[in-house]
Amino acid sequence: MRKIYIAGNWKMNLTFQAADDFFFHLAEYLQSTGTGDVQALICPPFTYMELATDTADQTSLSIGAQNVSQYDNGAFTGEISADILSSMDVEYCLVGHSERRQIFQESDSLINQKIQKLRKYFLIPILCVGESLSERESGKAVEVVQNQLSKCLESIEIDNDLMIAYEPVWAIGTGKTASPQQAEEIHKMIRDWIAAKYGEQVAADLPILYGGSVNPANLAELLAQPDIDGGLIGGASLDIESYIKMLKIAQKI
Ligand code: PGA
């Protein structure tokens, strides 16, 4: 049985004090109540990594980064390597997020290089894929996502060391969520695509998260879908009460 992941993507939000406060209350909750088969995961800004991994040391929390360099180490001012992340006990890293693709012009081939670096240092990539509004409206959602998968995973052998997040671009930060049926259709397609490339077992074990305006009000119906294994959550993960509410909802599924 696959776990359910409640993954918070903080993006470029929260001050140090607010992050400190969040982790304090999250640790209290995880230590006193626990989350069973639900995995709490937070992807904070790099500057809060030590705060985050200290909390993870004392609890069941897992930590992910939001970005990684395609290079090993060296003279790359402002970049963070997979080697550095791994030395800080970071377990996961987002790659291919639509904000990185659109604002920072990251291509599928760059994302592919980043995935290779993460795997070299034993970090688990959370590969984000998803179509734009115009691509959905012109009936190309499946084609776009398959194309992203095949380019980002080209020449990469995965086992149980990958996570995928389906994030339709039109649903990110807009308050518009894909309907559970729309999301499930793509999630099922992703699992079938992975099964065809890597085999049934890898596909059956692969966590596929949904992202795009997930919040405590719509999480349960999304998680009720057979191929949705959690949420990658931006805005609604910034507030500790909202985040804990989502952990509790996931536990009831
Ligand atoms: P959102 O962001 O929940 O604020 O829509 C999700 C994401 O971009 O990962």
PDB file of C-alpha atoms and ligand atoms in Angstrom:
ATOM      1  CA  MET A   1       0.000   0.000   0.000  1.00  0.00           C
ATOM      2  CA  ARG A   2       1.237   3.440  -0.910  1.00  0.00           C
ATOM      3  CA  LYS A   3       1.574   6.123   1.758  1.00  0.00           C
ATOM      4  CA  ILE A   4      -0.224   9.443   1.509  1.00  0.00           C
ATOM      5  CA  TYR A   5       2.046  12.482   1.357  1.00  0.00           C
ATOM      6  CA  ILE A   6       1.065  15.944   2.525  1.00  0.00           C
ATOM      7  CA  ALA A   7       3.871  17.937   0.944  1.00  0.00           C
ATOM      8  CA  GLY A   8       4.129  21.646   1.633  1.00  0.00           C
ATOM      9  CA  ASN A   9       5.901  23.767  -0.975  1.00  0.00           C
ATOM     10  CA  TRP A  10       6.582  27.031   0.797  1.00  0.00           C
ATOM     11  CA  LYS A  11       8.085  28.691  -2.290  1.00  0.00           C
ATOM     12  CA  MET A  12       9.617  32.116  -1.362  1.00  0.00           C
ATOM     13  CA  ASN A  13       7.442  32.683   1.701  1.00  0.00           C
ATOM     14  CA  LEU A  14       7.608  33.010   5.502  1.00  0.00           C
ATOM     15  CA  THR A  15      10.170  34.842   7.627  1.00  0.00           C
ATOM     16  CA  PHE A  16      12.654  32.956   9.819  1.00  0.00           C
ATOM     17  CA  GLN A  17      10.469  33.601  12.888  1.00  0.00           C
ATOM     18  CA  ALA A  18       7.349  32.336  11.135  1.00  0.00           C
ATOM     19  CA  ALA A  19       9.180  29.218   9.903  1.00  0.00           C
ATOM     20  CA  ASP A  20      10.561  28.585  13.409  1.00  0.00           C
ATOM     21  CA  ASP A  21       7.078  28.893  14.868  1.00  0.00           C
ATOM     22  CA  PHE A  22       5.605  26.551  12.220  1.00  0.00           C
ATOM     23  CA  PHE A  23       8.210  23.830  12.878  1.00  0.00           C
ATOM     24  CA  PHE A  24       7.802  24.174  16.653  1.00  0.00           C
ATOM     25  CA  HIS A  25       4.056  23.559  16.434  1.00  0.00           C
ATOM     26  CA  LEU A  26       4.417  20.845  13.802  1.00  0.00           C
ATOM     27  CA  ALA A  27       6.945  18.966  15.976  1.00  0.00           C
ATOM     28  CA  GLU A  28       4.561  19.214  18.915  1.00  0.00           C
ATOM     29  CA  TYR A  29       1.745  17.750  16.810  1.00  0.00           C
ATOM     30  CA  LEU A  30       3.827  14.957  15.242  1.00  0.00           C
ATOM     31  CA  GLN A  31       5.304  13.940  18.617  1.00  0.00           C
ATOM     32  CA  SER A  32       2.006  13.939  20.470  1.00  0.00           C
ATOM     33  CA  THR A  33      -0.403  12.621  17.834  1.00  0.00           C
ATOM     34  CA  GLY A  34       1.605  11.067  14.982  1.00  0.00           C
ATOM     35  CA  THR A  35       0.259  10.630  11.465  1.00  0.00           C
ATOM     36  CA  GLY A  36       0.177   6.859  10.889  1.00  0.00           C
ATOM     37  CA  ASP A  37       0.565   6.119   7.184  1.00  0.00           C
ATOM     38  CA  VAL A  38       0.467   9.785   6.255  1.00  0.00           C
ATOM     39  CA  GLN A  39       3.877  11.296   5.546  1.00  0.00           C
ATOM     40  CA  ALA A  40       4.336  14.966   6.421  1.00  0.00           C
ATOM     41  CA  LEU A  41       6.850  16.595   4.079  1.00  0.00           C
ATOM     42  CA  ILE A  42       7.912  20.256   3.914  1.00  0.00           C
ATOM     43  CA  CYS A  43       9.965  21.971   1.209  1.00  0.00           C
ATOM     44  CA  PRO A  44      11.142  25.223   2.853  1.00  0.00           C
ATOM     45  CA  PRO A  45      13.473  27.888   1.446  1.00  0.00           C
ATOM     46  CA  PHE A  46      17.139  26.782   1.664  1.00  0.00           C
ATOM     47  CA  THR A  47      17.850  29.217   4.504  1.00  0.00           C
ATOM     48  CA  TYR A  48      15.502  27.297   6.840  1.00  0.00           C
ATOM     49  CA  MET A  49      16.952  23.893   6.010  1.00  0.00           C
ATOM     50  CA  GLU A  50      18.713  23.386   9.328  1.00  0.00           C
ATOM     51  CA  LEU A  51      15.598  24.374  11.227  1.00  0.00           C
ATOM     52  CA  ALA A  52      13.678  21.887   9.104  1.00  0.00           C
ATOM     53  CA  THR A  53      16.117  18.983   9.378  1.00  0.00           C
ATOM     54  CA  ASP A  54      16.441  19.528  13.164  1.00  0.00           C
ATOM     55  CA  THR A  55      12.668  19.094  13.373  1.00  0.00           C
ATOM     56  CA  ALA A  56      12.838  16.052  11.109  1.00  0.00           C
ATOM     57  CA  ASP A  57      15.499  14.500  13.411  1.00  0.00           C
ATOM     58  CA  GLN A  58      13.054  14.572  16.312  1.00  0.00           C
ATOM     59  CA  THR A  59       9.887  13.584  14.431  1.00  0.00           C
ATOM     60  CA  SER A  60       8.559  11.624  11.445  1.00  0.00           C
ATOM     61  CA  LEU A  61       8.752  14.732   9.242  1.00  0.00           C
ATOM     62  CA  SER A  62      10.565  14.511   5.883  1.00  0.00           C
ATOM     63  CA  ILE A  63      12.282  17.446   4.232  1.00  0.00           C
ATOM     64  CA  GLY A  64      12.614  18.419   0.606  1.00  0.00           C
ATOM     65  CA  ALA A  65      14.409  21.233  -1.196  1.00  0.00           C
ATOM     66  CA  GLN A  66      12.699  23.380  -3.817  1.00  0.00           C
ATOM     67  CA  ASN A  67      15.555  23.416  -6.301  1.00  0.00           C
ATOM     68  CA  VAL A  68      19.001  21.978  -7.007  1.00  0.00           C
ATOM     69  CA  SER A  69      21.895  22.782  -9.311  1.00  0.00           C
ATOM     70  CA  GLN A  70      22.636  20.593 -12.315  1.00  0.00           C
ATOM     71  CA  TYR A  71      26.333  20.780 -11.347  1.00  0.00           C
ATOM     72  CA  ASP A  72      28.194  18.753  -8.730  1.00  0.00           C
ATOM     73  CA  ASN A  73      30.031  21.481  -6.803  1.00  0.00           C
ATOM     74  CA  GLY A  74      32.287  24.452  -7.497  1.00  0.00           C
ATOM     75  CA  ALA A  75      32.197  28.018  -8.775  1.00  0.00           C
ATOM     76  CA  PHE A  76      28.445  28.449  -9.281  1.00  0.00           C
ATOM     77  CA  THR A  77      27.574  31.499  -7.172  1.00  0.00           C
ATOM     78  CA  GLY A  78      24.122  31.306  -5.627  1.00  0.00           C
ATOM     79  CA  GLU A  79      23.521  27.653  -6.473  1.00  0.00           C
ATOM     80  CA  ILE A  80      22.999  24.674  -4.131  1.00  0.00           C
ATOM     81  CA  SER A  81      24.204  21.197  -5.079  1.00  0.00           C
ATOM     82  CA  ALA A  82      22.672  17.795  -4.445  1.00  0.00           C
ATOM     83  CA  ASP A  83      25.875  17.010  -2.534  1.00  0.00           C
ATOM     84  CA  ILE A  84      25.206  19.931  -0.134  1.00  0.00           C
ATOM     85  CA  LEU A  85      21.559  18.932   0.282  1.00  0.00           C
ATOM     86  CA  SER A  86      22.437  15.344   0.974  1.00  0.00           C
ATOM     87  CA  SER A  87      24.999  16.407   3.615  1.00  0.00           C
ATOM     88  CA  MET A  88      22.133  18.201   5.408  1.00  0.00           C
ATOM     89  CA  ASP A  89      19.909  15.093   5.438  1.00  0.00           C
ATOM     90  CA  VAL A  90      17.480  16.507   2.924  1.00  0.00           C
ATOM     91  CA  GLU A  91      15.607  13.570   1.386  1.00  0.00           C
ATOM     92  CA  TYR A  92      13.581  15.017  -1.489  1.00  0.00           C
ATOM     93  CA  CYS A  93      13.846  17.814  -4.036  1.00  0.00           C
ATOM     94  CA  LEU A  94      11.274  19.417  -6.322  1.00  0.00           C
ATOM     95  CA  VAL A  95      12.264  19.552  -9.994  1.00  0.00           C
ATOM     96  CA  GLY A  96      10.338  20.799 -13.003  1.00  0.00           C
ATOM     97  CA  HIS A  97       7.947  23.008 -11.060  1.00  0.00           C
ATOM     98  CA  SER A  98       6.027  25.193 -13.515  1.00  0.00           C
ATOM     99  CA  GLU A  99       7.356  28.345 -11.830  1.00  0.00           C
ATOM    100  CA  ARG A 100      10.896  27.179 -12.569  1.00  0.00           C
ATOM    101  CA  ARG A 101       9.919  26.207 -16.110  1.00  0.00           C
ATOM    102  CA  GLN A 102       8.120  29.499 -16.854  1.00  0.00           C
ATOM    103  CA  ILE A 103       9.939  32.172 -14.830  1.00  0.00           C
ATOM    104  CA  PHE A 104      13.443  30.700 -14.966  1.00  0.00           C
ATOM    105  CA  GLN A 105      13.132  29.069 -18.401  1.00  0.00           C
ATOM    106  CA  GLU A 106      14.074  25.601 -17.191  1.00  0.00           C
ATOM    107  CA  SER A 107      13.865  23.083 -20.015  1.00  0.00           C
ATOM    108  CA  ASP A 108      13.053  19.388 -19.866  1.00  0.00           C
ATOM    109  CA  SER A 109      16.692  18.629 -20.621  1.00  0.00           C
ATOM    110  CA  LEU A 110      17.903  20.770 -17.688  1.00  0.00           C
ATOM    111  CA  ILE A 111      15.353  19.040 -15.456  1.00  0.00           C
ATOM    112  CA  ASN A 112      16.719  15.711 -16.689  1.00  0.00           C
ATOM    113  CA  GLN A 113      20.254  16.766 -15.653  1.00  0.00           C
ATOM    114  CA  LYS A 114      19.001  17.843 -12.224  1.00  0.00           C
ATOM    115  CA  ILE A 115      17.256  14.492 -11.723  1.00  0.00           C
ATOM    116  CA  GLN A 116      20.502  12.707 -12.566  1.00  0.00           C
ATOM    117  CA  LYS A 117      22.408  14.777  -9.980  1.00  0.00           C
ATOM    118  CA  LEU A 118      19.778  14.112  -7.307  1.00  0.00           C
ATOM    119  CA  ARG A 119      19.990  10.377  -7.956  1.00  0.00           C
ATOM    120  CA  LYS A 120      23.790  10.457  -7.802  1.00  0.00           C
ATOM    121  CA  TYR A 121      23.515  11.791  -4.225  1.00  0.00           C
ATOM    122  CA  PHE A 122      20.555   9.557  -3.277  1.00  0.00           C
ATOM    123  CA  LEU A 123      17.928  12.279  -3.054  1.00  0.00           C
ATOM    124  CA  ILE A 124      14.426  11.528  -4.287  1.00  0.00           C
ATOM    125  CA  PRO A 125      13.269  13.854  -7.072  1.00  0.00           C
ATOM    126  CA  ILE A 126       9.662  15.075  -6.960  1.00  0.00           C
ATOM    127  CA  LEU A 127       9.169  15.610 -10.682  1.00  0.00           C
ATOM    128  CA  CYS A 128       6.425  18.155 -11.408  1.00  0.00           C
ATOM    129  CA  VAL A 129       4.528  17.951 -14.678  1.00  0.00           C
ATOM    130  CA  GLY A 130       1.391  19.665 -15.938  1.00  0.00           C
ATOM    131  CA  GLU A 131      -0.270  21.442 -18.824  1.00  0.00           C
ATOM    132  CA  SER A 132      -1.177  25.113 -19.274  1.00  0.00           C
ATOM    133  CA  LEU A 133      -4.757  26.331 -19.676  1.00  0.00           C
ATOM    134  CA  SER A 134      -4.472  26.704 -23.450  1.00  0.00           C
ATOM    135  CA  GLU A 135      -2.971  23.213 -23.728  1.00  0.00           C
ATOM    136  CA  ARG A 136      -5.883  21.774 -21.738  1.00  0.00           C
ATOM    137  CA  GLU A 137      -8.449  23.702 -23.723  1.00  0.00           C
ATOM    138  CA  SER A 138      -6.998  22.444 -26.977  1.00  0.00           C
ATOM    139  CA  GLY A 139      -7.202  18.847 -25.744  1.00  0.00           C
ATOM    140  CA  LYS A 140      -3.441  18.402 -25.386  1.00  0.00           C
ATOM    141  CA  ALA A 141      -3.107  17.757 -21.628  1.00  0.00           C
ATOM    142  CA  VAL A 142      -2.191  14.072 -21.966  1.00  0.00           C
ATOM    143  CA  GLU A 143       0.260  14.680 -24.801  1.00  0.00           C
ATOM    144  CA  VAL A 144       1.996  17.540 -22.925  1.00  0.00           C
ATOM    145  CA  VAL A 145       2.408  15.532 -19.723  1.00  0.00           C
ATOM    146  CA  GLN A 146       3.663  12.439 -21.575  1.00  0.00           C
ATOM    147  CA  ASN A 147       6.144  14.573 -23.441  1.00  0.00           C
ATOM    148  CA  GLN A 148       7.441  16.097 -20.174  1.00  0.00           C
ATOM    149  CA  LEU A 149       7.745  12.629 -18.628  1.00  0.00           C
ATOM    150  CA  SER A 150       9.623  11.160 -21.542  1.00  0.00           C
ATOM    151  CA  LYS A 151      12.100  14.049 -21.841  1.00  0.00           C
ATOM    152  CA  CYS A 152      12.669  14.569 -18.111  1.00  0.00           C
ATOM    153  CA  LEU A 153      13.184  10.840 -17.520  1.00  0.00           C
ATOM    154  CA  GLU A 154      15.148  10.077 -20.687  1.00  0.00           C
ATOM    155  CA  SER A 155      17.946   7.567 -20.015  1.00  0.00           C
ATOM    156  CA  ILE A 156      17.042   7.442 -16.320  1.00  0.00           C
ATOM    157  CA  GLU A 157      16.398   4.090 -14.679  1.00  0.00           C
ATOM    158  CA  ILE A 158      14.108   4.473 -11.714  1.00  0.00           C
ATOM    159  CA  ASP A 159      13.192   1.995  -9.061  1.00  0.00           C
ATOM    160  CA  ASN A 160      11.319   3.190  -5.991  1.00  0.00           C
ATOM    161  CA  ASP A 161      13.258   6.448  -5.890  1.00  0.00           C
ATOM    162  CA  LEU A 162      11.015   8.914  -7.690  1.00  0.00           C
ATOM    163  CA  MET A 163       7.881  10.839  -6.899  1.00  0.00           C
ATOM    164  CA  ILE A 164       5.753  12.624  -9.476  1.00  0.00           C
ATOM    165  CA  ALA A 165       3.493  15.624  -8.891  1.00  0.00           C
ATOM    166  CA  TYR A 166       0.798  16.420 -11.437  1.00  0.00           C
ATOM    167  CA  GLU A 167       0.247  20.157 -11.233  1.00  0.00           C
ATOM    168  CA  PRO A 168      -1.941  21.665 -13.961  1.00  0.00           C
ATOM    169  CA  VAL A 169      -0.447  25.133 -14.413  1.00  0.00           C
ATOM    170  CA  TRP A 170      -3.898  26.744 -14.563  1.00  0.00           C
ATOM    171  CA  ALA A 171      -4.662  25.462 -11.058  1.00  0.00           C
ATOM    172  CA  ILE A 172      -1.504  26.694  -9.300  1.00  0.00           C
ATOM    173  CA  GLY A 173      -2.158  29.623  -6.980  1.00  0.00           C
ATOM    174  CA  THR A 174      -5.378  30.449  -8.822  1.00  0.00           C
ATOM    175  CA  GLY A 175      -7.961  28.961  -6.479  1.00  0.00           C
ATOM    176  CA  LYS A 176      -9.116  26.731  -9.384  1.00  0.00           C
ATOM    177  CA  THR A 177      -8.561  23.060  -8.678  1.00  0.00           C
ATOM    178  CA  ALA A 178      -8.794  20.290 -11.234  1.00  0.00           C
ATOM    179  CA  SER A 179     -11.892  18.231 -10.501  1.00  0.00           C
ATOM    180  CA  PRO A 180     -11.079  14.914  -8.823  1.00  0.00           C
ATOM    181  CA  GLN A 181     -12.038  13.195 -12.123  1.00  0.00           C
ATOM    182  CA  GLN A 182      -9.797  15.444 -14.229  1.00  0.00           C
ATOM    183  CA  ALA A 183      -6.898  14.857 -11.844  1.00  0.00           C
ATOM    184  CA  GLU A 184      -7.484  11.094 -11.624  1.00  0.00           C
ATOM    185  CA  GLU A 185      -7.546  10.762 -15.410  1.00  0.00           C
ATOM    186  CA  ILE A 186      -4.032  12.231 -15.664  1.00  0.00           C
ATOM    187  CA  HIS A 187      -2.732  10.393 -12.584  1.00  0.00           C
ATOM    188  CA  LYS A 188      -3.892   7.067 -14.032  1.00  0.00           C
ATOM    189  CA  MET A 189      -2.289   7.925 -17.357  1.00  0.00           C
ATOM    190  CA  ILE A 190       0.999   8.752 -15.560  1.00  0.00           C
ATOM    191  CA  ARG A 191       0.916   5.429 -13.685  1.00  0.00           C
ATOM    192  CA  ASP A 192       0.231   3.523 -16.918  1.00  0.00           C
ATOM    193  CA  TRP A 193       3.054   5.381 -18.660  1.00  0.00           C
ATOM    194  CA  ILE A 194       5.458   4.488 -15.820  1.00  0.00           C
ATOM    195  CA  ALA A 195       4.282   0.850 -15.920  1.00  0.00           C
ATOM    196  CA  ALA A 196       4.991   0.642 -19.650  1.00  0.00           C
ATOM    197  CA  LYS A 197       8.500   2.108 -19.208  1.00  0.00           C
ATOM    198  CA  TYR A 198       9.626   0.697 -15.852  1.00  0.00           C
ATOM    199  CA  GLY A 199       7.284  -2.191 -15.096  1.00  0.00           C
ATOM    200  CA  GLU A 200       4.110  -2.808 -13.093  1.00  0.00           C
ATOM    201  CA  GLN A 201       5.792  -2.960  -9.684  1.00  0.00           C
ATOM    202  CA  VAL A 202       7.578   0.390 -10.030  1.00  0.00           C
ATOM    203  CA  ALA A 203       4.293   1.946 -11.172  1.00  0.00           C
ATOM    204  CA  ALA A 204       2.318   0.382  -8.336  1.00  0.00           C
ATOM    205  CA  ASP A 205       4.786   1.761  -5.766  1.00  0.00           C
ATOM    206  CA  LEU A 206       5.125   5.235  -7.317  1.00  0.00           C
ATOM    207  CA  PRO A 207       3.644   8.080  -5.267  1.00  0.00           C
ATOM    208  CA  ILE A 208       1.828  10.534  -7.569  1.00  0.00           C
ATOM    209  CA  LEU A 209       0.824  13.764  -5.830  1.00  0.00           C
ATOM    210  CA  TYR A 210      -1.691  16.301  -7.086  1.00  0.00           C
ATOM    211  CA  GLY A 211      -0.900  20.021  -6.828  1.00  0.00           C
ATOM    212  CA  GLY A 212      -2.802  23.174  -7.665  1.00  0.00           C
ATOM    213  CA  SER A 213      -4.895  25.081  -5.110  1.00  0.00           C
ATOM    214  CA  VAL A 214      -5.220  22.107  -2.761  1.00  0.00           C
ATOM    215  CA  ASN A 215      -6.651  23.142   0.611  1.00  0.00           C
ATOM    216  CA  PRO A 216      -8.479  21.600   3.576  1.00  0.00           C
ATOM    217  CA  ALA A 217     -11.823  21.993   1.763  1.00  0.00           C
ATOM    218  CA  ASN A 218     -10.949  20.027  -1.389  1.00  0.00           C
ATOM    219  CA  LEU A 219      -8.267  17.600  -0.178  1.00  0.00           C
ATOM    220  CA  ALA A 220     -10.542  14.706   0.851  1.00  0.00           C
ATOM    221  CA  GLU A 221     -12.257  14.316  -2.523  1.00  0.00           C
ATOM    222  CA  LEU A 222      -8.912  14.410  -4.324  1.00  0.00           C
ATOM    223  CA  LEU A 223      -7.382  11.801  -1.996  1.00  0.00           C
ATOM    224  CA  ALA A 224     -10.419   9.564  -2.515  1.00  0.00           C
ATOM    225  CA  GLN A 225      -9.234   8.922  -6.092  1.00  0.00           C
ATOM    226  CA  PRO A 226      -7.333   5.650  -6.495  1.00  0.00           C
ATOM    227  CA  ASP A 227      -4.243   7.132  -8.178  1.00  0.00           C
ATOM    228  CA  ILE A 228      -3.883  10.307  -6.093  1.00  0.00           C
ATOM    229  CA  ASP A 229      -1.360   9.651  -3.315  1.00  0.00           C
ATOM    230  CA  GLY A 230      -1.214  13.055  -1.699  1.00  0.00           C
ATOM    231  CA  GLY A 231      -0.951  16.747  -2.314  1.00  0.00           C
ATOM    232  CA  LEU A 232       1.825  19.160  -3.234  1.00  0.00           C
ATOM    233  CA  ILE A 233       0.477  22.224  -1.533  1.00  0.00           C
ATOM    234  CA  GLY A 234       1.608  25.833  -1.790  1.00  0.00           C
ATOM    235  CA  GLY A 235      -0.553  28.532  -0.226  1.00  0.00           C
ATOM    236  CA  ALA A 236      -2.498  26.282   2.156  1.00  0.00           C
ATOM    237  CA  SER A 237       0.722  24.809   3.608  1.00  0.00           C
ATOM    238  CA  LEU A 238       1.991  28.124   4.985  1.00  0.00           C
ATOM    239  CA  ASP A 239      -0.333  28.190   7.951  1.00  0.00           C
ATOM    240  CA  ILE A 240       0.253  25.548  10.628  1.00  0.00           C
ATOM    241  CA  GLU A 241      -3.431  25.117  11.448  1.00  0.00           C
ATOM    242  CA  SER A 242      -4.323  24.569   7.816  1.00  0.00           C
ATOM    243  CA  TYR A 243      -1.387  22.157   7.360  1.00  0.00           C
ATOM    244  CA  ILE A 244      -2.319  20.092  10.434  1.00  0.00           C
ATOM    245  CA  LYS A 245      -5.948  20.051   9.270  1.00  0.00           C
ATOM    246  CA  MET A 246      -4.761  18.482   5.994  1.00  0.00           C
ATOM    247  CA  LEU A 247      -2.681  15.863   7.852  1.00  0.00           C
ATOM    248  CA  LYS A 248      -5.811  14.936   9.815  1.00  0.00           C
ATOM    249  CA  ILE A 249      -7.968  14.753   6.670  1.00  0.00           C
ATOM    250  CA  ALA A 250      -5.411  12.478   5.009  1.00  0.00           C
ATOM    251  CA  GLN A 251      -5.346  10.191   8.042  1.00  0.00           C
ATOM    252  CA  LYS A 252      -9.086   9.619   7.723  1.00  0.00           C
ATOM    253  CA  ILE A 253      -8.804   8.365   4.118  1.00  0.00           C
TER     254      ILE A 253
HETATM  255  P1  PGA B   1      -0.772  26.220  -4.645  1.00  0.00           P
HETATM  256  O1  PGA B   1       0.682  25.809  -5.168  1.00  0.00           O
HETATM  257  O2  PGA B   1      -1.224  25.147  -3.702  1.00  0.00           O
HETATM  258  O3  PGA B   1      -0.581  27.552  -3.962  1.00  0.00           O
HETATM  259  O4  PGA B   1      -1.655  26.296  -5.857  1.00  0.00           O
HETATM  260  C1  PGA B   1       0.992  24.482  -5.478  1.00  0.00           C
HETATM  261  C2  PGA B   1       2.377  24.371  -6.050  1.00  0.00           C
HETATM  262  O5  PGA B   1       2.769  25.238  -6.842  1.00  0.00           O
HETATM  263  O6  PGA B   1       3.132  23.430  -5.737  1.00  0.00           O
END
